[in-house]
């Protein structure tokens, strides 16, 4: 499954609302059992040691943890000793309720209990006094704090000062915007002086990385144990190269639409997974490319532009030792815009074992379908006027190009023809799955793994490739194609 945007962090995340409701319902049943006669079932949950109960509660949102105080006398003050605080404003009806709740939590919590994790998610402006109170609390418990997450619009100076004092952090997630969103496009300056020696997981949103005298921005040199890095909507200032230097980095995820730098240099010999979402406008180079085994790309293009298809193709040329390739159908559409692509001999992807293609709509990328149509017409015109006229007529009849361009899968598999191909989608009703099958010649195995998959004969859009009967080069070995519906990510 694709997980382009979500970081794989060690920070404990609270259960979903349904899971929390189930847990609380079970706890209420336990409380009722306590009030019944001794002949009834015993309260096994309350018989557990405090340490185990506190560990269970640490996976719940703090708001629901506090509610357990009504279960019995034993539970009345138990919540005060949980080692994690998950403070989400979205769980409250008003900002005032959230502020009052957080203030009470910080006041009543047992100060002798070490704080191991705190996750603050305001998703908007946070009251300065409340933010200051939270940060002061974090600083006073920084000795044992390992996981810290902050997502707010607030004083970035205060936040970064607090973060720098938490030297025991192993996981850090920061999504910070100025108050009222003023100048949010400029990003927050990521301090070069930040030194967190035990940090292994880092997730950053809306930061600026400043270049040095060598013309490179190298923001992660002070994290000697970093294994997982996620950067979203970050920019580079006073440099054209973003250098990711880490001997220990294993997973790197990036969401980027910025054009203000030209190159990403991966100096990460242990890098195994590279995930990208956005517009490919930067070239990628460095020693880390040779170690990458898993690549996930969700490319997007919102306007007429020659560079992204060529850069995307350049990425595939440099990622020579990839074993698992996961791409969206929009990525393949962008790649198909490379002139005469199918005539190129691809020197890379020789070790490819599996390929996953996720069918996605282009509703937010209005320019892309038109660019694909133009490329198809140009190719048809090179064959004959009759072919081009036939295709043009199909487009006028509002027939759309196929979601997976003809021949693109065979092109990517030309050096690894035994690689298994899986096609997934969260939107089965938007595609003619039978036609998707036929677009990859030689496909024999079709498995519908989801109850939400629609039959290929359903009333889905008919694509232009079927009407125009364009020729598709077939590989000598048919792919093992499994057509299924992917489960929606959280």
Tab-separated table of C-alpha atoms in Angstrom:
chain	number	residue	atom	x	y	z
A	1	UNK	CA	0.000	0.000	0.000
A	2	UNK	CA	1.062	3.535	-0.570
A	3	UNK	CA	1.983	5.650	2.403
A	4	UNK	CA	3.402	8.681	0.691
A	5	UNK	CA	2.586	11.287	3.290
A	6	UNK	CA	2.469	9.571	6.623
A	7	UNK	CA	5.757	9.151	8.524
A	8	UNK	CA	6.762	5.858	10.054
A	9	UNK	CA	7.667	7.172	13.462
A	10	UNK	CA	8.200	5.510	16.785
A	11	UNK	CA	5.922	7.994	18.520
A	12	UNK	CA	2.847	6.249	19.874
A	13	UNK	CA	-0.287	7.364	18.131
A	14	UNK	CA	-3.670	7.196	19.868
A	15	UNK	CA	-6.189	4.626	18.785
A	16	UNK	CA	-8.926	5.618	16.372
A	17	UNK	CA	-12.205	6.962	17.735
A	18	UNK	CA	-13.914	3.600	17.201
A	19	UNK	CA	-11.152	1.725	18.985
A	20	UNK	CA	-11.239	4.182	21.874
A	21	UNK	CA	-15.018	3.818	22.153
A	22	UNK	CA	-14.702	0.036	22.255
A	23	UNK	CA	-12.059	0.198	24.979
A	24	UNK	CA	-14.096	2.631	27.049
A	25	UNK	CA	-17.228	0.517	26.589
A	26	UNK	CA	-15.368	-2.512	27.892
A	27	UNK	CA	-14.133	-0.470	30.852
A	28	UNK	CA	-17.692	0.615	31.644
A	29	UNK	CA	-18.789	-3.011	31.562
A	30	UNK	CA	-15.987	-3.823	33.989
A	31	UNK	CA	-17.241	-1.103	36.317
A	32	UNK	CA	-20.769	-2.547	36.241
A	33	UNK	CA	-19.325	-5.937	37.093
A	34	UNK	CA	-17.729	-4.438	40.222
A	35	UNK	CA	-21.120	-3.288	41.436
A	36	UNK	CA	-22.723	-6.684	40.972
A	37	UNK	CA	-22.593	-9.596	43.400
A	38	UNK	CA	-19.413	-11.646	43.865
A	39	UNK	CA	-21.032	-14.402	41.862
A	40	UNK	CA	-20.706	-12.315	38.730
A	41	UNK	CA	-17.572	-12.245	36.507
A	42	UNK	CA	-14.532	-10.724	38.178
A	43	UNK	CA	-12.948	-7.485	36.944
A	44	UNK	CA	-9.873	-8.934	35.285
A	45	UNK	CA	-8.698	-5.596	33.880
A	46	UNK	CA	-8.525	-3.988	37.305
A	47	UNK	CA	-6.636	-7.031	38.572
A	48	UNK	CA	-3.721	-6.157	36.302
A	49	UNK	CA	-0.705	-4.375	37.808
A	50	UNK	CA	-0.639	-0.592	37.507
A	51	UNK	CA	2.303	-0.719	35.125
A	52	UNK	CA	0.421	-2.808	32.576
A	53	UNK	CA	-2.736	-0.700	32.834
A	54	UNK	CA	-0.710	2.502	32.382
A	55	UNK	CA	0.954	0.988	29.335
A	56	UNK	CA	-2.453	0.206	27.826
A	57	UNK	CA	-3.723	3.701	28.589
A	58	UNK	CA	-0.666	5.269	26.942
A	59	UNK	CA	-2.098	4.277	23.542
A	60	UNK	CA	-5.313	6.268	24.133
A	61	UNK	CA	-6.000	9.929	23.548
A	62	UNK	CA	-5.473	11.744	26.845
A	63	UNK	CA	-9.063	13.005	26.863
A	64	UNK	CA	-10.336	9.430	27.014
A	65	UNK	CA	-7.682	8.364	29.487
A	66	UNK	CA	-9.006	10.946	31.967
A	67	UNK	CA	-12.504	9.510	31.609
A	68	UNK	CA	-11.356	6.253	33.170
A	69	UNK	CA	-11.274	8.011	36.555
A	70	UNK	CA	-14.997	7.214	36.988
A	71	UNK	CA	-14.523	3.437	36.763
A	72	UNK	CA	-13.708	2.866	40.437
A	73	UNK	CA	-11.741	4.257	43.363
A	74	UNK	CA	-8.630	2.537	42.100
A	75	UNK	CA	-8.918	4.286	38.731
A	76	UNK	CA	-9.651	7.741	40.176
A	77	UNK	CA	-6.038	8.966	40.112
A	78	UNK	CA	-4.447	6.364	37.838
A	79	UNK	CA	-4.590	8.626	34.769
A	80	UNK	CA	-2.291	11.122	36.485
A	81	UNK	CA	0.606	8.698	36.099
A	82	UNK	CA	0.450	7.931	32.377
A	83	UNK	CA	3.847	8.543	30.711
A	84	UNK	CA	2.333	9.944	27.491
A	85	UNK	CA	0.207	12.981	26.708
A	86	UNK	CA	-1.752	13.026	23.430
A	87	UNK	CA	-3.360	16.466	23.216
A	88	UNK	CA	-5.543	16.848	20.120
A	89	UNK	CA	-7.718	19.945	19.765
A	90	UNK	CA	-9.904	18.200	17.180
A	91	UNK	CA	-11.421	16.106	19.984
A	92	UNK	CA	-12.972	19.215	21.592
A	93	UNK	CA	-15.986	21.295	20.562
A	94	UNK	CA	-14.342	24.653	21.227
A	95	UNK	CA	-10.845	26.076	21.544
A	96	UNK	CA	-11.702	27.219	25.062
A	97	UNK	CA	-12.576	23.661	26.135
A	98	UNK	CA	-9.290	22.377	24.749
A	99	UNK	CA	-7.259	25.082	26.499
A	100	UNK	CA	-9.003	24.447	29.829
A	101	UNK	CA	-8.519	20.702	29.532
A	102	UNK	CA	-4.795	20.976	28.742
A	103	UNK	CA	-4.224	23.449	31.591
A	104	UNK	CA	-5.921	21.110	34.059
A	105	UNK	CA	-3.949	18.112	32.806
A	106	UNK	CA	-0.614	19.868	33.262
A	107	UNK	CA	-1.649	21.105	36.723
A	108	UNK	CA	-3.070	17.833	38.092
A	109	UNK	CA	-0.701	15.313	36.516
A	110	UNK	CA	1.695	13.581	38.925
A	111	UNK	CA	4.921	15.560	38.498
A	112	UNK	CA	7.008	12.679	39.847
A	113	UNK	CA	6.004	10.532	36.865
A	114	UNK	CA	8.451	10.746	33.986
A	115	UNK	CA	7.045	12.092	30.711
A	116	UNK	CA	8.141	9.869	27.822
A	117	UNK	CA	6.012	11.262	24.975
A	118	UNK	CA	3.973	14.357	24.198
A	119	UNK	CA	2.005	14.975	21.015
A	120	UNK	CA	0.355	18.393	20.600
A	121	UNK	CA	-1.902	18.944	17.595
A	122	UNK	CA	-3.730	22.277	17.469
A	123	UNK	CA	-4.043	22.644	13.645
A	124	UNK	CA	-4.282	26.409	13.842
A	125	UNK	CA	-3.399	29.302	16.121
A	126	UNK	CA	-2.687	28.340	19.697
A	127	UNK	CA	-3.066	30.784	22.549
A	128	UNK	CA	0.397	32.122	23.488
A	129	UNK	CA	-0.086	31.499	27.199
A	130	UNK	CA	-1.214	27.923	26.619
A	131	UNK	CA	1.706	27.208	24.278
A	132	UNK	CA	4.150	28.678	26.775
A	133	UNK	CA	2.685	26.562	29.566
A	134	UNK	CA	2.994	23.379	27.488
A	135	UNK	CA	6.567	24.145	26.435
A	136	UNK	CA	7.585	24.939	30.008
A	137	UNK	CA	6.126	21.616	31.092
A	138	UNK	CA	8.047	19.810	28.352
A	139	UNK	CA	11.297	21.541	29.333
A	140	UNK	CA	10.806	20.586	32.985
A	141	UNK	CA	10.461	16.919	31.955
A	142	UNK	CA	13.073	16.895	29.176
A	143	UNK	CA	15.371	14.398	30.902
A	144	UNK	CA	13.243	11.368	29.997
A	145	UNK	CA	11.237	12.732	27.066
A	146	UNK	CA	11.853	10.540	24.010
A	147	UNK	CA	8.991	11.326	21.611
A	148	UNK	CA	7.834	14.868	20.868
A	149	UNK	CA	5.294	16.011	18.296
A	150	UNK	CA	4.112	19.604	17.820
A	151	UNK	CA	1.711	20.806	15.119
A	152	UNK	CA	0.610	24.410	15.701
A	153	UNK	CA	0.581	27.987	14.476
A	154	UNK	CA	2.622	29.756	17.121
A	155	UNK	CA	5.915	31.237	18.292
A	156	UNK	CA	8.515	29.149	16.457
A	157	UNK	CA	11.346	30.658	18.522
A	158	UNK	CA	9.875	29.363	21.782
A	159	UNK	CA	9.187	25.954	20.240
A	160	UNK	CA	12.689	25.457	18.841
A	161	UNK	CA	14.248	26.626	22.114
A	162	UNK	CA	12.224	23.980	23.938
A	163	UNK	CA	13.148	21.296	21.396
A	164	UNK	CA	16.860	22.026	21.720
A	165	UNK	CA	16.653	21.355	25.472
A	166	UNK	CA	15.253	17.835	24.951
A	167	UNK	CA	18.544	16.017	24.465
A	168	UNK	CA	17.079	12.540	25.045
A	169	UNK	CA	14.696	12.704	22.073
A	170	UNK	CA	14.586	9.709	19.748
A	171	UNK	CA	11.561	10.856	17.706
A	172	UNK	CA	10.700	14.431	16.712
A	173	UNK	CA	7.736	15.603	14.613
A	174	UNK	CA	7.408	19.336	13.912
A	175	UNK	CA	4.784	21.057	11.786
A	176	UNK	CA	5.062	24.725	12.666
A	177	UNK	CA	3.557	27.809	11.040
A	178	UNK	CA	3.659	31.448	12.181
A	179	UNK	CA	0.649	32.695	14.082
A	180	UNK	CA	-2.299	33.656	11.839
A	181	UNK	CA	-0.462	32.024	8.943
A	182	UNK	CA	1.467	35.228	8.212
A	183	UNK	CA	4.396	34.575	5.872
A	184	UNK	CA	3.751	30.844	6.153
A	185	UNK	CA	4.983	30.392	2.598
A	186	UNK	CA	8.464	31.454	3.623
A	187	UNK	CA	8.850	28.589	6.095
A	188	UNK	CA	10.495	28.439	9.503
A	189	UNK	CA	14.285	28.539	9.697
A	190	UNK	CA	15.673	25.157	10.741
A	191	UNK	CA	18.513	25.886	13.202
A	192	UNK	CA	21.954	24.588	12.304
A	193	UNK	CA	22.798	24.514	16.011
A	194	UNK	CA	20.144	21.896	16.841
A	195	UNK	CA	22.022	18.934	18.308
A	196	UNK	CA	20.058	15.818	19.247
A	197	UNK	CA	22.553	12.949	19.544
A	198	UNK	CA	20.016	10.151	20.159
A	199	UNK	CA	17.461	11.176	17.505
A	200	UNK	CA	16.485	8.329	15.151
A	201	UNK	CA	13.218	9.588	13.612
A	202	UNK	CA	12.679	13.109	12.268
A	203	UNK	CA	9.564	14.544	10.578
A	204	UNK	CA	9.556	18.184	9.438
A	205	UNK	CA	6.923	20.357	7.740
A	206	UNK	CA	7.330	23.972	6.541
A	207	UNK	CA	11.007	24.542	7.291
A	208	UNK	CA	13.770	26.398	5.482
A	209	UNK	CA	17.219	24.828	5.214
A	210	UNK	CA	20.024	27.371	4.811
A	211	UNK	CA	23.082	26.802	2.653
A	212	UNK	CA	26.679	27.021	3.797
A	213	UNK	CA	29.893	28.281	2.250
A	214	UNK	CA	30.103	25.188	0.030
A	215	UNK	CA	26.821	26.064	-1.677
A	216	UNK	CA	25.001	23.125	-0.063
A	217	UNK	CA	22.368	22.928	2.633
A	218	UNK	CA	23.248	20.083	5.033
A	219	UNK	CA	20.718	20.348	7.870
A	220	UNK	CA	21.029	16.845	9.346
A	221	UNK	CA	24.715	16.499	10.186
A	222	UNK	CA	24.074	16.814	13.928
A	223	UNK	CA	21.966	13.637	14.082
A	224	UNK	CA	24.446	10.721	14.108
A	225	UNK	CA	21.778	8.037	14.720
A	226	UNK	CA	19.108	9.170	12.265
A	227	UNK	CA	17.370	6.230	10.559
A	228	UNK	CA	14.068	7.722	9.306
A	229	UNK	CA	13.621	11.177	7.746
A	230	UNK	CA	10.434	12.809	6.418
A	231	UNK	CA	10.423	16.351	5.007
A	232	UNK	CA	7.252	18.016	3.698
A	233	UNK	CA	6.908	21.415	2.046
A	234	UNK	CA	10.422	22.447	3.020
A	235	UNK	CA	12.626	24.869	1.090
A	236	UNK	CA	16.309	25.554	0.542
A	237	UNK	CA	17.724	29.060	0.924
A	238	UNK	CA	21.043	30.407	-0.386
A	239	UNK	CA	21.944	27.078	-2.002
A	240	UNK	CA	21.080	24.945	-5.010
A	241	UNK	CA	21.834	21.568	-3.416
A	242	UNK	CA	20.068	19.839	-0.536
A	243	UNK	CA	22.513	17.286	0.814
A	244	UNK	CA	21.194	14.454	2.977
A	245	UNK	CA	24.303	13.260	4.792
A	246	UNK	CA	23.848	10.324	7.157
A	247	UNK	CA	25.672	7.038	7.625
A	248	UNK	CA	22.669	5.501	9.391
A	249	UNK	CA	19.680	6.767	7.363
A	250	UNK	CA	17.498	3.890	6.116
A	251	UNK	CA	14.182	5.525	5.121
A	252	UNK	CA	13.780	8.886	3.380
A	253	UNK	CA	10.413	10.428	2.461
A	254	UNK	CA	9.884	13.739	0.748
A	255	UNK	CA	6.917	15.831	-0.339
A	256	UNK	CA	8.105	18.696	-2.489
A	257	UNK	CA	6.739	21.177	-5.012
A	258	UNK	CA	9.463	23.788	-4.579
A	259	UNK	CA	11.610	24.952	-7.488
A	260	UNK	CA	14.061	27.000	-5.447
A	261	UNK	CA	16.870	24.438	-5.551
A	262	UNK	CA	18.218	22.209	-8.306
A	263	UNK	CA	19.566	19.004	-6.822
A	264	UNK	CA	19.147	16.476	-4.005
A	265	UNK	CA	22.371	14.753	-3.032
A	266	UNK	CA	21.929	11.535	-1.053
A	267	UNK	CA	25.104	10.773	0.887
A	268	UNK	CA	23.484	7.908	2.754
A	269	UNK	CA	25.122	4.519	2.120
A	270	UNK	CA	22.543	2.660	4.264
A	271	UNK	CA	19.502	4.125	2.524
A	272	UNK	CA	16.989	1.395	1.662
A	273	UNK	CA	13.660	3.157	0.970
A	274	UNK	CA	13.025	6.345	-1.003
A	275	UNK	CA	9.489	7.789	-1.125
A	276	UNK	CA	8.501	10.906	-3.057
A	277	UNK	CA	5.276	12.847	-3.497
A	278	UNK	CA	5.055	16.043	-5.540
A	279	UNK	CA	6.493	17.506	-8.721
A	280	UNK	CA	9.894	16.047	-9.705
A	281	UNK	CA	11.954	19.170	-10.397
A	282	UNK	CA	15.247	18.295	-8.696
A	283	UNK	CA	17.809	15.854	-9.996
A	284	UNK	CA	18.946	13.182	-7.539
A	285	UNK	CA	22.527	12.017	-7.193
A	286	UNK	CA	24.904	10.594	-4.607
A	287	UNK	CA	26.200	7.360	-3.170
A	288	UNK	CA	22.879	6.591	-1.459
A	289	UNK	CA	21.191	5.763	-4.767
A	290	UNK	CA	23.045	2.490	-5.190
A	291	UNK	CA	21.758	1.095	-1.888
A	292	UNK	CA	18.065	1.922	-2.426
A	293	UNK	CA	15.961	-1.227	-2.767
A	294	UNK	CA	12.418	0.144	-2.479
A	295	UNK	CA	11.090	3.198	-4.347
A	296	UNK	CA	7.635	4.793	-4.029
A	297	UNK	CA	6.743	7.697	-6.307
A	298	UNK	CA	3.538	9.693	-6.571
A	299	UNK	CA	4.447	12.360	-9.104
A	300	UNK	CA	2.149	15.273	-9.896
A	301	UNK	CA	2.210	17.973	-12.563
A	302	UNK	CA	-0.186	20.911	-12.613
A	303	UNK	CA	0.957	22.854	-15.684
A	304	UNK	CA	2.694	22.473	-19.029
A	305	UNK	CA	6.323	21.827	-18.227
A	306	UNK	CA	9.040	19.868	-20.029
A	307	UNK	CA	11.304	19.192	-17.047
A	308	UNK	CA	9.347	16.812	-14.718
A	309	UNK	CA	9.046	13.909	-17.208
A	310	UNK	CA	12.754	14.074	-18.057
A	311	UNK	CA	13.795	14.345	-14.407
A	312	UNK	CA	11.518	11.464	-13.488
A	313	UNK	CA	13.174	9.380	-16.194
A	314	UNK	CA	16.593	10.410	-14.875
A	315	UNK	CA	15.599	9.174	-11.403
A	316	UNK	CA	14.814	5.729	-12.793
A	317	UNK	CA	18.151	5.637	-14.587
A	318	UNK	CA	20.046	6.321	-11.354
A	319	UNK	CA	18.070	3.992	-9.089
A	320	UNK	CA	19.815	0.967	-10.537
A	321	UNK	CA	19.396	-1.652	-7.778
A	322	UNK	CA	15.706	-1.226	-6.987
A	323	UNK	CA	13.839	-4.442	-6.192
A	324	UNK	CA	10.410	-2.984	-5.380
A	325	UNK	CA	8.875	-0.126	-7.383
A	326	UNK	CA	5.579	1.465	-6.325
A	327	UNK	CA	4.165	4.207	-8.555
A	328	UNK	CA	0.862	5.947	-9.119
A	329	UNK	CA	-0.834	5.920	-12.505
A	330	UNK	CA	-0.287	9.696	-12.712
A	331	UNK	CA	3.439	9.047	-12.334
A	332	UNK	CA	3.336	6.732	-15.338
A	333	UNK	CA	1.365	9.294	-17.315
A	334	UNK	CA	4.004	11.941	-16.620
A	335	UNK	CA	6.776	9.509	-17.533
A	336	UNK	CA	5.033	8.725	-20.832
A	337	UNK	CA	5.531	12.362	-21.880
A	338	UNK	CA	9.252	11.721	-22.416
A	339	UNK	CA	9.738	11.879	-26.207
A	340	UNK	CA	10.190	8.443	-27.837
A	341	UNK	CA	10.345	6.805	-24.404
A	342	UNK	CA	9.341	3.314	-25.528
A	343	UNK	CA	12.201	3.234	-28.027
A	344	UNK	CA	14.814	3.743	-25.307
A	345	UNK	CA	16.835	0.833	-23.930
A	346	UNK	CA	16.585	1.134	-20.171
A	347	UNK	CA	19.920	0.203	-18.508
A	348	UNK	CA	18.509	0.172	-14.965
A	349	UNK	CA	15.836	-1.808	-13.032
A	350	UNK	CA	17.694	-5.046	-13.720
A	351	UNK	CA	16.948	-6.363	-10.219
A	352	UNK	CA	13.260	-5.495	-10.150
A	353	UNK	CA	11.166	-8.164	-8.381
A	354	UNK	CA	7.818	-6.430	-7.969
A	355	UNK	CA	5.940	-3.403	-9.239
A	356	UNK	CA	2.803	-1.871	-7.737
A	357	UNK	CA	0.732	0.601	-9.731
A	358	UNK	CA	-1.936	2.557	-7.905
A	359	UNK	CA	-4.733	3.827	-10.135
A	360	UNK	CA	-5.567	7.430	-9.279
A	361	UNK	CA	-7.712	10.134	-10.835
A	362	UNK	CA	-6.252	13.361	-12.243
A	363	UNK	CA	-9.062	15.617	-11.032
A	364	UNK	CA	-6.599	18.040	-9.385
A	365	UNK	CA	-4.158	17.975	-12.316
A	366	UNK	CA	-6.244	19.309	-15.169
A	367	UNK	CA	-3.245	19.950	-17.447
A	368	UNK	CA	-1.930	16.391	-17.356
A	369	UNK	CA	-4.725	14.623	-19.332
A	370	UNK	CA	-4.456	17.254	-22.061
A	371	UNK	CA	-0.690	16.804	-22.256
A	372	UNK	CA	-1.135	13.044	-22.533
A	373	UNK	CA	-3.684	13.517	-25.324
A	374	UNK	CA	-1.301	15.798	-27.210
A	375	UNK	CA	1.512	13.269	-26.892
A	376	UNK	CA	-0.755	10.461	-28.137
A	377	UNK	CA	-1.894	12.550	-31.123
A	378	UNK	CA	1.693	13.396	-31.994
A	379	UNK	CA	2.656	9.729	-31.915
A	380	UNK	CA	-0.374	8.750	-34.008
A	381	UNK	CA	0.369	11.478	-36.552
A	382	UNK	CA	3.880	10.086	-36.972
A	383	UNK	CA	2.272	6.842	-38.154
A	384	UNK	CA	-0.410	8.199	-40.436
A	385	UNK	CA	-2.969	10.970	-40.835
A	386	UNK	CA	-5.736	8.402	-40.694
A	387	UNK	CA	-4.526	7.142	-37.324
A	388	UNK	CA	-4.333	10.686	-35.939
A	389	UNK	CA	-7.790	11.576	-37.269
A	390	UNK	CA	-9.274	8.471	-35.690
A	391	UNK	CA	-7.724	9.286	-32.326
A	392	UNK	CA	-8.777	12.933	-32.530
A	393	UNK	CA	-12.342	11.840	-33.191
A	394	UNK	CA	-12.210	9.601	-30.134
A	395	UNK	CA	-11.074	12.500	-27.961
A	396	UNK	CA	-13.866	14.726	-29.295
A	397	UNK	CA	-16.292	12.017	-28.210
A	398	UNK	CA	-14.954	12.630	-24.675
A	399	UNK	CA	-13.037	9.409	-24.478
A	400	UNK	CA	-10.076	9.570	-22.130
A	401	UNK	CA	-6.529	8.191	-22.423
A	402	UNK	CA	-5.946	4.936	-20.529
A	403	UNK	CA	-4.922	5.369	-16.864
A	404	UNK	CA	-1.810	3.286	-17.533
A	405	UNK	CA	-0.193	4.445	-20.793
A	406	UNK	CA	0.202	1.769	-23.437
A	407	UNK	CA	3.531	-0.033	-23.275
A	408	UNK	CA	4.802	1.722	-20.144
A	409	UNK	CA	4.764	-1.404	-17.954
A	410	UNK	CA	6.633	-3.416	-20.571
A	411	UNK	CA	9.154	-0.585	-20.833
A	412	UNK	CA	9.866	-0.615	-17.089
A	413	UNK	CA	10.081	-4.414	-17.028
A	414	UNK	CA	12.307	-4.825	-20.073
A	415	UNK	CA	15.271	-5.890	-17.922
A	416	UNK	CA	13.217	-7.836	-15.340
A	417	UNK	CA	10.424	-9.487	-17.253
A	418	UNK	CA	9.627	-11.897	-14.410
A	419	UNK	CA	8.811	-9.030	-12.049
A	420	UNK	CA	5.329	-9.354	-10.568
A	421	UNK	CA	2.927	-6.517	-11.339
A	422	UNK	CA	0.146	-5.558	-8.904
A	423	UNK	CA	-2.485	-2.960	-9.707
A	424	UNK	CA	-4.440	-1.403	-6.835
A	425	UNK	CA	-6.954	1.399	-6.479
A	426	UNK	CA	-9.117	3.140	-3.918
A	427	UNK	CA	-11.523	4.199	-6.681
A	428	UNK	CA	-12.603	1.052	-8.574
A	429	UNK	CA	-15.786	2.675	-9.893
A	430	UNK	CA	-13.711	5.290	-11.725
A	431	UNK	CA	-11.889	2.791	-13.933
A	432	UNK	CA	-12.729	0.101	-16.435
A	433	UNK	CA	-10.733	-2.677	-14.807
A	434	UNK	CA	-11.135	-4.991	-17.764
A	435	UNK	CA	-9.543	-2.417	-20.011
A	436	UNK	CA	-6.723	-1.900	-17.527
A	437	UNK	CA	-6.072	-5.637	-17.759
A	438	UNK	CA	-6.072	-5.536	-21.544
A	439	UNK	CA	-3.701	-2.553	-21.623
A	440	UNK	CA	-0.969	-4.861	-20.343
A	441	UNK	CA	-0.697	-7.529	-23.009
A	442	UNK	CA	-0.420	-11.141	-21.931
A	443	UNK	CA	-1.999	-10.703	-18.509
A	444	UNK	CA	-3.534	-14.007	-17.420
A	445	UNK	CA	-4.053	-13.919	-13.663
A	446	UNK	CA	-6.800	-11.601	-12.422
A	447	UNK	CA	-7.653	-11.684	-8.699
A	448	UNK	CA	-10.273	-9.433	-7.129
A	449	UNK	CA	-9.208	-9.350	-3.497
A	450	UNK	CA	-11.726	-6.775	-2.336
A	451	UNK	CA	-15.491	-6.839	-1.965
A	452	UNK	CA	-15.451	-3.251	-3.238
A	453	UNK	CA	-13.997	-4.226	-6.629
A	454	UNK	CA	-16.466	-3.690	-9.454
A	455	UNK	CA	-16.813	-6.091	-12.392
A	456	UNK	CA	-14.940	-5.117	-15.514
A	457	UNK	CA	-18.237	-4.910	-17.371
A	458	UNK	CA	-19.566	-2.138	-15.118
A	459	UNK	CA	-20.384	1.246	-16.545
A	460	UNK	CA	-16.929	2.762	-16.219
A	461	UNK	CA	-15.382	5.288	-18.610
A	462	UNK	CA	-14.226	3.913	-21.953
A	463	UNK	CA	-10.736	5.025	-22.848
A	464	UNK	CA	-9.388	6.247	-26.130
A	465	UNK	CA	-6.881	3.453	-26.561
A	466	UNK	CA	-9.718	0.971	-27.067
A	467	UNK	CA	-11.458	3.138	-29.638
A	468	UNK	CA	-8.308	4.055	-31.524
A	469	UNK	CA	-6.970	0.486	-31.448
A	470	UNK	CA	-3.423	1.743	-31.023
A	471	UNK	CA	-0.748	-0.901	-31.218
A	472	UNK	CA	1.011	-1.853	-27.990
A	473	UNK	CA	4.385	-3.602	-27.903
A	474	UNK	CA	4.081	-6.872	-25.991
A	475	UNK	CA	6.885	-8.267	-23.900
A	476	UNK	CA	8.116	-11.762	-24.555
A	477	UNK	CA	7.113	-12.871	-21.070
A	478	UNK	CA	3.636	-11.901	-19.834
A	479	UNK	CA	3.513	-10.153	-16.461
A	480	UNK	CA	1.875	-11.784	-13.484
A	481	UNK	CA	-0.900	-9.275	-13.020
A	482	UNK	CA	-3.008	-9.154	-9.871
A	483	UNK	CA	-5.854	-6.669	-9.977
A	484	UNK	CA	-7.162	-5.717	-6.579
A	485	UNK	CA	-8.505	-2.826	-4.553
A	486	UNK	CA	-6.158	-1.277	-2.051
A	487	UNK	CA	-7.482	-0.505	1.398
A	488	UNK	CA	-7.780	3.191	2.037
A	489	UNK	CA	-5.040	4.658	4.196
A	490	UNK	CA	-5.962	6.394	7.423
